[in-house]
Structure formats: structure tokens, C-alpha cells
PDB file of C-alpha atoms in Angstrom:
ATOM      1  CA  THR A   1     256.938 -67.328  84.480  1.00 70.00           C
ATOM      2  CA  LEU A   2     254.625 -64.957  84.685  1.00 83.00           C
ATOM      3  CA  ALA A   3     252.866 -63.758  87.966  1.00 88.00           C
ATOM      4  CA  VAL A   4     248.868 -63.813  87.924  1.00 90.00           C
ATOM      5  CA  THR A   5     246.503 -62.115  90.251  1.00 88.00           C
ATOM      6  CA  ASP A   6     244.518 -64.926  89.762  1.00 81.00           C
ATOM      7  CA  ASP A   7     244.479 -68.600  90.900  1.00 80.00           C
ATOM      8  CA  VAL A   8     243.128 -70.054  87.984  1.00 78.00           C
ATOM      9  CA  THR A   9     245.151 -73.330  87.892  1.00 82.00           C
ATOM     10  CA  ASP A  10     243.931 -75.252  84.893  1.00 87.00           C
ATOM     11  CA  ALA A  11     244.226 -71.282  82.566  1.00 87.00           C
ATOM     12  CA  ARG A  12     246.282 -72.858  78.954  1.00 89.00           C
ATOM     13  CA  HIS A  13     246.512 -68.888  77.430  1.00 90.00           C
ATOM     14  CA  ILE A  14     246.897 -65.900  78.679  1.00 90.00           C
ATOM     15  CA  ALA A  15     245.740 -62.077  77.180  1.00 94.00           C
ATOM     16  CA  ILE A  16     246.133 -58.493  77.654  1.00 95.00           C
ATOM     17  CA  ARG A  17     245.009 -55.014  75.871  1.00 96.00           C
ATOM     18  CA  ALA A  18     247.355 -54.150  73.629  1.00 96.00           C
ATOM     19  CA  HIS A  19     247.854 -50.856  75.593  1.00 96.00           C
ATOM     20  CA  TYR A  20     247.853 -51.862  79.102  1.00 96.00           C
ATOM     21  CA  PHE A  21     251.948 -52.878  78.020  1.00 95.00           C
ATOM     22  CA  VAL A  22     254.809 -51.093  80.183  1.00 96.00           C
ATOM     23  CA  PRO A  23     258.022 -50.069  79.277  1.00 96.00           C
ATOM     24  CA  VAL A  24     260.472 -50.048  81.471  1.00 96.00           C
ATOM     25  CA  GLN A  25     264.110 -49.879  82.217  1.00 94.00           C
ATOM     26  CA  LYS A  26     265.596 -52.330  84.723  1.00 95.00           C
ATOM     27  CA  ASP A  27     264.402 -56.132  84.770  1.00 93.00           C
ATOM     28  CA  GLY A  28     262.192 -57.609  87.188  1.00 93.00           C
ATOM     29  CA  GLU A  29     258.186 -59.200  87.748  1.00 94.00           C
ATOM     30  CA  ASN A  30     256.523 -59.949  84.883  1.00 95.00           C
ATOM     31  CA  VAL A  31     260.087 -58.110  82.153  1.00 96.00           C
ATOM     32  CA  PHE A  32     259.673 -59.453  79.178  1.00 95.00           C
ATOM     33  CA  PRO A  33     262.728 -58.406  76.292  1.00 95.00           C
ATOM     34  CA  ALA A  34     261.465 -57.826  73.255  1.00 96.00           C
ATOM     35  CA  GLN A  35     262.281 -56.042  70.103  1.00 96.00           C
ATOM     36  CA  ILE A  36     260.449 -53.597  67.973  1.00 96.00           C
ATOM     37  CA  VAL A  37     259.575 -55.192  64.538  1.00 96.00           C
ATOM     38  CA  GLU A  38     257.145 -52.524  63.364  1.00 97.00           C
ATOM     39  CA  MET A  39     255.600 -49.606  64.189  1.00 97.00           C
ATOM     40  CA  ILE A  40     252.872 -47.750  62.679  1.00 97.00           C
ATOM     41  CA  GLU A  41     251.944 -44.210  63.026  1.00 96.00           C
ATOM     42  CA  SER A  42     247.527 -44.408  63.770  1.00 94.00           C
ATOM     43  CA  THR A  43     245.916 -41.056  64.637  1.00 94.00           C
ATOM     44  CA  PHE A  44     245.975 -40.435  68.060  1.00 95.00           C
ATOM     45  CA  SER A  45     248.712 -43.206  68.409  1.00 97.00           C
ATOM     46  CA  MET A  46     251.288 -45.354  67.720  1.00 97.00           C
ATOM     47  CA  ILE A  47     250.962 -49.008  67.182  1.00 98.00           C
ATOM     48  CA  VAL A  48     253.940 -51.133  67.644  1.00 98.00           C
ATOM     49  CA  MET A  49     254.726 -54.565  66.706  1.00 97.00           C
ATOM     50  CA  LEU A  50     256.430 -56.439  69.027  1.00 97.00           C
ATOM     51  CA  ARG A  51     258.355 -59.694  68.824  1.00 97.00           C
ATOM     52  CA  PHE A  52     259.813 -61.482  72.345  1.00 94.00           C
ATOM     53  CA  ALA A  53     261.517 -64.500  71.081  1.00 86.00           C
ATOM     54  CA  ASP A  54     263.209 -65.785  68.020  1.00 83.00           C
ATOM     55  CA  GLY A  55     260.386 -66.980  65.858  1.00 82.00           C
ATOM     56  CA  ALA A  56     257.632 -66.114  67.969  1.00 88.00           C
ATOM     57  CA  HIS A  57     254.433 -64.518  67.417  1.00 94.00           C
ATOM     58  CA  LEU A  58     254.444 -60.912  66.492  1.00 96.00           C
ATOM     59  CA  VAL A  59     252.155 -59.084  70.153  1.00 96.00           C
ATOM     60  CA  ARG A  60     250.749 -56.332  69.127  1.00 97.00           C
ATOM     61  CA  TRP A  61     251.028 -52.541  71.720  1.00 98.00           C
ATOM     62  CA  GLU A  62     249.449 -49.695  71.119  1.00 97.00           C
ATOM     63  CA  VAL A  63     250.978 -46.564  73.087  1.00 96.00           C
ATOM     64  CA  ASP A  64     250.019 -42.630  72.678  1.00 96.00           C
ATOM     65  CA  LYS A  65     251.765 -40.656  70.886  1.00 96.00           C
ATOM     66  CA  PRO A  66     252.929 -38.883  73.777  1.00 96.00           C
ATOM     67  CA  ALA A  67     254.191 -41.847  75.868  1.00 95.00           C
ATOM     68  CA  TRP A  68     255.382 -43.297  72.357  1.00 96.00           C
ATOM     69  CA  GLU A  69     258.584 -39.940  71.758  1.00 95.00           C
ATOM     70  CA  ALA A  70     258.947 -39.133  75.229  1.00 95.00           C
ATOM     71  CA  LEU A  71     260.303 -43.353  74.918  1.00 94.00           C
ATOM     72  CA  HIS A  72     263.019 -42.180  71.953  1.00 94.00           C
ATOM     73  CA  VAL A  73     263.270 -45.613  70.276  1.00 94.00           C
ATOM     74  CA  SER A  74     263.792 -46.179  66.768  1.00 90.00           C
ATOM     75  CA  GLU A  75     262.534 -49.539  64.738  1.00 89.00           C
ATOM     76  CA  ASN A  76     264.535 -52.325  65.700  1.00 92.00           C
ATOM     77  CA  ALA A  77     265.351 -51.196  69.171  1.00 95.00           C
ATOM     78  CA  SER A  78     265.503 -53.717  71.998  1.00 95.00           C
ATOM     79  CA  LEU A  79     262.848 -52.654  74.954  1.00 95.00           C
ATOM     80  CA  ARG A  80     261.953 -54.186  78.244  1.00 96.00           C
ATOM     81  CA  ILE A  81     257.668 -54.947  78.530  1.00 96.00           C
ATOM     82  CA  CYS A  82     256.182 -55.601  81.808  1.00 96.00           C
ATOM     83  CA  PHE A  83     252.562 -56.814  81.923  1.00 96.00           C
ATOM     84  CA  PRO A  84     251.057 -56.281  85.007  1.00 96.00           C
ATOM     85  CA  PRO A  85     249.758 -59.064  86.727  1.00 94.00           C
ATOM     86  CA  ASP A  86     246.239 -57.144  87.387  1.00 94.00           C
ATOM     87  CA  ALA A  87     245.741 -56.626  83.589  1.00 95.00           C
ATOM     88  CA  LEU A  88     246.642 -60.695  82.454  1.00 94.00           C
ATOM     89  CA  MET A  89     243.332 -62.519  82.048  1.00 92.00           C
ATOM     90  CA  LEU A  90     243.303 -66.251  82.291  1.00 91.00           C
ATOM     91  CA  LEU A  91     241.566 -67.752  79.641  1.00 92.00           C
ATOM     92  CA  ARG A  92     241.070 -71.558  79.149  1.00 88.00           C
ATOM     93  CA  ASP A  93     240.517 -73.800  76.625  1.00 86.00           C
TER      94      ASP A  93
END
């Protein structure tokens, strides 16, 4: 279950910008485990493809290179990712 700030009750989907994900150390509100499937180096950032469940579609996470290097993680590593409630966009069909 996701905690959100909007009162939309008929939302069918959520969206979040690729650079709004927050890696965290502990479980908590809106924190989900993810596995790194692929890492793509760009000029100023890393594009990290995450899988949040077996068989699920990949989700793109974009993170500045200095922040990425501070995480000290590699491909196939597991992370906890937080989706901040104020960064979630609720979408209707």
C-alpha cells in the first residue's frame, strides 16, 4: 500500500519522476525492495533499471553520479527504495 498526499479515490495508476526515488536503509512508509537489473552510465548520471517483484516490468531510476557512487552498490544488488508521498502523481484512466 502506498501513502499519498492527494485525495483522489479513482486513481488507477501512479507515476513518479525517475530522479525522485530515494534509497533508504530501513523499511518504512512507501519503502519497497528492488533488485538492480541493469546500470547505464550517462554523462552526469547513472540510469538504473530496477525490478520490484518477480516478473514485474523494469522501472527506471536516474541518480546523479556522486550520489550513486556514495551508495557502493553493483548490478544484481538489492536496495530499499522509497517513493516519497509528495512525489507521487495519481493518474486516472
